[in-house]
Amino acid sequence: DAKTTQPNSMESNEEEPVHLPCNHSTISGTDYIHWYRQLPSQGPEYVIHGLTSNVNNRMASLAIAEDRKSSTLILHRATLRDAAVYYCILPSGTYKYIFGTGTRLKVLA
Amino acid sequence: EAGVAQSPRYKIIEKRQSVAFWCNPISGHATLYWYQQILGQGPKLLIQFQNNGVVDDSQLPKDRFSAERLKGVDSTLKIQPAKLEDSAVYLCASGIQGYTEAFFGQGTRLTVV
């Protein structure tokens, strides 16, 4: 399974954009890039996923590098409710989601 | 749409006792996952089902953990006997086959004393 590397923690001010990076240098051509987040005392929830092109949804944007060896999750205006652990995952061919330690995002009021 | 249901939400048992967790996935979801999440760590995949067949159980400690998914719907995860290090949140998730999102339940918090 392809591995991902994320910073342990990041901080952001409320209502400012946040860029959460993920390195996945061993990604294969067919690996999708998924992002999940886990709010305190909750199960993880899906945020966004993509293959090659940048993706947008109501929660976030996903920017994928041209060589696909890194990606960035973008929260356009962070709120206090976005404080969570964010996981970058490359599911295997059997749709197996392996979580690392993720990035703990702290949002400052 | 109803989400993934898990019960109980909390459980406290003594070491060497047995315990079972139940999961009802979202209707129509063929894939079901059980994860163990120890405090401060990311979720660890224990077992993955596709319908009622096991896809991956390589991280399931089979000497004490067992899981089944009867009729490809509900699933139970059992620990027998429990150890102190089994204290964790046990998460169930389900998904439709393919590269789409997995939906997680709120989990069962197990404390072994």
Short mmCIF file of C-alpha atoms in Angstrom, two decimals:
data_model
loop_
_atom_site.label_atom_id
_atom_site.label_comp_id
_atom_site.label_asym_id
_atom_site.label_seq_id
_atom_site.Cartn_x
_atom_site.Cartn_y
_atom_site.Cartn_z
CA ASP A 1 0.00 0.00 0.00
CA ALA A 2 1.29 3.48 -0.91
CA LYS A 3 2.40 5.49 2.12
CA THR A 4 1.63 9.11 2.91
CA THR A 5 3.49 11.68 4.99
CA GLN A 6 1.76 14.57 6.74
CA PRO A 7 2.85 17.14 9.32
CA ASN A 8 1.80 16.21 12.83
CA SER A 9 0.06 19.50 13.53
CA MET A 10 -0.84 22.85 12.04
CA GLU A 11 -2.49 26.02 13.28
CA SER A 12 -4.68 28.49 11.49
CA ASN A 13 -6.58 31.62 12.36
CA GLU A 14 -10.32 31.54 12.04
CA GLU A 15 -11.69 32.64 8.64
CA GLU A 16 -8.31 32.32 6.97
CA PRO A 17 -7.44 29.69 4.34
CA VAL A 18 -5.64 26.55 5.42
CA HIS A 19 -3.39 24.43 3.23
CA LEU A 20 -2.80 20.92 4.55
CA PRO A 21 0.00 19.12 2.69
CA CYS A 22 0.46 15.42 2.01
CA ASN A 23 3.40 13.66 0.38
CA HIS A 24 2.84 10.37 -1.40
CA SER A 25 5.96 9.84 -3.48
CA THR A 26 5.28 6.10 -4.04
CA ILE A 27 1.82 6.65 -5.49
CA SER A 28 0.91 4.49 -8.46
CA GLY A 29 -0.91 5.65 -11.56
CA THR A 30 -4.24 4.22 -10.43
CA ASP A 31 -4.17 5.33 -6.79
CA TYR A 32 -6.86 7.80 -5.84
CA ILE A 33 -6.04 10.38 -3.15
CA HIS A 34 -8.63 10.53 -0.39
CA TRP A 35 -8.92 12.92 2.53
CA TYR A 36 -10.86 12.21 5.69
CA ARG A 37 -11.16 14.20 8.88
CA GLN A 38 -12.00 13.20 12.42
CA LEU A 39 -13.68 15.67 14.72
CA PRO A 40 -13.26 15.15 18.47
CA SER A 41 -15.16 12.09 19.72
CA GLN A 42 -16.47 11.29 16.23
CA GLY A 43 -15.71 8.68 13.62
CA PRO A 44 -13.77 9.85 10.56
CA GLU A 45 -15.75 11.54 7.81
CA TYR A 46 -15.04 11.80 4.11
CA VAL A 47 -13.85 15.17 2.86
CA ILE A 48 -12.79 14.83 -0.76
CA HIS A 49 -10.97 12.60 -3.23
CA GLY A 50 -9.28 12.93 -6.61
CA LEU A 51 -7.06 11.20 -9.15
CA THR A 52 -5.25 13.75 -11.31
CA SER A 53 -7.23 16.94 -11.62
CA ASN A 54 -7.93 19.43 -8.88
CA VAL A 55 -11.28 18.85 -7.21
CA ASN A 56 -13.71 21.10 -5.41
CA ASN A 57 -16.71 20.37 -3.23
CA ARG A 58 -18.69 22.20 -0.61
CA MET A 59 -16.24 21.27 2.13
CA ALA A 60 -12.84 21.80 0.56
CA SER A 61 -10.60 21.80 -2.50
CA LEU A 62 -7.97 19.26 -3.39
CA ALA A 63 -4.92 20.40 -5.33
CA ILE A 64 -2.89 17.56 -6.83
CA ALA A 65 0.67 18.11 -8.03
CA GLU A 66 1.35 17.42 -11.69
CA ASP A 67 3.59 14.44 -10.83
CA ARG A 68 0.97 13.28 -8.26
CA LYS A 69 3.63 12.83 -5.61
CA SER A 70 1.98 15.37 -3.34
CA SER A 71 -1.37 16.95 -2.75
CA THR A 72 -2.84 19.75 -0.68
CA LEU A 73 -6.20 19.95 1.01
CA ILE A 74 -7.45 23.51 1.03
CA LEU A 75 -10.03 24.82 3.48
CA HIS A 76 -10.94 28.19 2.07
CA ARG A 77 -12.12 29.78 5.32
CA ALA A 78 -11.32 27.85 8.45
CA THR A 79 -13.90 27.87 11.22
CA LEU A 80 -13.66 26.58 14.77
CA ARG A 81 -15.69 23.56 13.64
CA ASP A 82 -12.89 22.59 11.26
CA ALA A 83 -10.59 21.77 14.17
CA ALA A 84 -9.93 18.08 13.63
CA VAL A 85 -7.36 15.49 12.60
CA TYR A 86 -7.04 15.36 8.81
CA TYR A 87 -5.93 12.14 7.14
CA CYS A 88 -4.56 11.74 3.62
CA ILE A 89 -5.13 8.16 2.39
CA LEU A 90 -4.37 6.21 -0.75
CA PRO A 91 -6.80 3.28 -0.72
CA SER A 92 -5.51 0.02 -2.10
CA GLY A 93 -7.03 -1.83 -5.01
CA THR A 94 -9.36 -3.61 -2.58
CA TYR A 95 -10.63 -0.25 -1.27
CA LYS A 96 -8.69 -0.69 1.96
CA TYR A 97 -8.35 2.58 3.90
CA ILE A 98 -5.14 2.67 5.93
CA PHE A 99 -4.94 5.65 8.27
CA GLY A 100 -1.66 7.21 9.38
CA THR A 101 -1.38 9.66 12.25
CA GLY A 102 -2.76 12.57 10.22
CA THR A 103 -2.43 16.31 10.80
CA ARG A 104 -4.07 17.82 13.86
CA LEU A 105 -5.48 21.20 12.81
CA LYS A 106 -5.97 23.79 15.50
CA VAL A 107 -8.09 26.81 14.59
CA LEU A 108 -7.52 29.94 16.62
CA ALA A 109 -10.38 32.34 17.29
CA GLU B 1 -30.35 8.42 4.94
CA ALA B 2 -29.54 6.51 8.13
CA GLY B 3 -25.87 6.25 8.96
CA VAL B 4 -23.77 3.39 10.27
CA ALA B 5 -25.18 2.27 13.60
CA GLN B 6 -22.99 0.83 16.34
CA SER B 7 -23.78 -0.44 19.79
CA PRO B 8 -23.06 -0.17 22.58
CA ARG B 9 -21.52 3.32 22.68
CA TYR B 10 -19.53 2.56 25.80
CA LYS B 11 -18.43 -0.61 27.53
CA ILE B 12 -16.32 -1.24 30.61
CA ILE B 13 -15.15 -4.78 31.33
CA GLU B 14 -12.53 -6.48 33.43
CA LYS B 15 -9.54 -8.11 31.80
CA ARG B 16 -10.08 -11.69 30.73
CA GLN B 17 -13.80 -11.08 30.20
CA SER B 18 -15.38 -11.26 26.77
CA VAL B 19 -17.17 -8.48 24.89
CA ALA B 20 -19.04 -8.09 21.61
CA PHE B 21 -19.74 -5.08 19.44
CA TRP B 22 -22.47 -4.78 16.86
CA CYS B 23 -22.56 -2.83 13.62
CA ASN B 24 -25.41 -2.18 11.20
CA PRO B 25 -24.03 -0.65 7.98
CA ILE B 26 -25.85 1.64 5.60
CA SER B 27 -28.38 -0.29 3.55
CA GLY B 28 -26.93 -1.61 0.32
CA HIS B 29 -23.29 -1.17 1.31
CA ALA B 30 -21.41 -4.32 0.41
CA THR B 31 -18.13 -3.39 2.08
CA LEU B 32 -17.82 -3.31 5.86
CA TYR B 33 -14.75 -2.43 7.93
CA TRP B 34 -13.83 -2.73 11.59
CA TYR B 35 -11.15 -0.43 12.95
CA GLN B 36 -9.45 -0.12 16.33
CA GLN B 37 -8.40 3.37 17.41
CA ILE B 38 -6.16 3.70 20.43
CA LEU B 39 -6.06 7.12 22.03
CA GLY B 40 -3.78 9.48 20.12
CA GLN B 41 -3.40 7.20 17.11
CA GLY B 42 -5.09 6.88 13.75
CA PRO B 43 -7.64 4.12 13.19
CA LYS B 44 -6.10 0.69 12.54
CA LEU B 45 -7.92 -1.62 10.14
CA LEU B 46 -8.76 -4.95 11.79
CA ILE B 47 -10.91 -6.62 9.18
CA GLN B 48 -12.62 -5.85 5.89
CA PHE B 49 -15.66 -7.70 4.54
CA GLN B 50 -17.08 -7.70 1.04
CA ASN B 51 -20.65 -8.93 1.43
CA ASN B 52 -20.15 -11.81 3.89
CA GLY B 53 -16.66 -12.75 2.74
CA VAL B 54 -13.41 -11.59 4.35
CA VAL B 55 -11.21 -9.46 2.10
CA ASP B 56 -8.47 -8.67 4.62
CA ASP B 57 -7.97 -9.70 8.23
CA SER B 58 -4.20 -9.51 8.34
CA GLN B 59 -4.19 -7.13 11.33
CA LEU B 60 -6.83 -8.99 13.36
CA PRO B 61 -5.33 -10.69 16.45
CA LYS B 62 -7.04 -13.97 15.73
CA ASP B 63 -6.12 -15.60 19.03
CA ARG B 64 -8.59 -13.33 20.81
CA PHE B 65 -10.54 -11.34 18.20
CA SER B 66 -13.20 -12.69 15.89
CA ALA B 67 -15.65 -11.06 13.52
CA GLU B 68 -18.51 -12.25 11.40
CA ARG B 69 -20.93 -10.74 8.95
CA LEU B 70 -23.97 -12.93 8.58
CA LYS B 71 -26.05 -12.59 5.42
CA GLY B 72 -23.77 -9.77 4.27
CA VAL B 73 -25.49 -7.15 6.41
CA ASP B 74 -24.92 -6.75 10.17
CA SER B 75 -21.59 -7.56 11.72
CA THR B 76 -20.29 -8.40 15.17
CA LEU B 77 -16.75 -8.09 16.51
CA LYS B 78 -15.85 -10.14 19.56
CA ILE B 79 -12.90 -10.06 21.93
CA GLN B 80 -12.30 -13.09 24.15
CA PRO B 81 -10.48 -12.77 26.51
CA ALA B 82 -9.89 -9.03 26.70
CA LYS B 83 -6.57 -7.52 27.69
CA LEU B 84 -5.79 -4.08 29.10
CA GLU B 85 -4.24 -3.05 25.77
CA ASP B 86 -7.57 -3.64 24.01
CA SER B 87 -8.88 -0.41 25.53
CA ALA B 88 -9.74 1.66 22.48
CA VAL B 89 -12.55 2.94 20.31
CA TYR B 90 -13.84 0.35 17.87
CA LEU B 91 -15.13 1.90 14.67
CA CYS B 92 -17.30 0.31 12.04
CA ALA B 93 -17.49 1.72 8.52
CA SER B 94 -19.30 0.75 5.35
CA GLY B 95 -19.05 1.64 1.70
CA ILE B 96 -20.31 0.90 -1.77
CA GLN B 97 -17.84 -1.08 -3.83
CA GLY B 98 -15.52 1.20 -5.70
CA TYR B 99 -13.41 4.27 -5.00
CA THR B 100 -16.08 6.15 -3.17
CA GLU B 101 -16.29 7.31 0.39
CA ALA B 102 -16.50 5.11 3.44
CA PHE B 103 -19.04 6.05 6.07
CA PHE B 104 -18.09 5.64 9.72
CA GLY B 105 -20.18 5.04 12.79
CA GLN B 106 -19.55 6.88 16.04
CA GLY B 107 -17.72 3.94 17.51
CA THR B 108 -17.79 1.93 20.71
CA ARG B 109 -15.42 3.04 23.45
CA LEU B 110 -14.08 0.01 25.28
CA THR B 111 -12.31 0.31 28.61
CA VAL B 112 -10.65 -2.80 30.01
CA VAL B 113 -9.78 -2.57 33.72
#
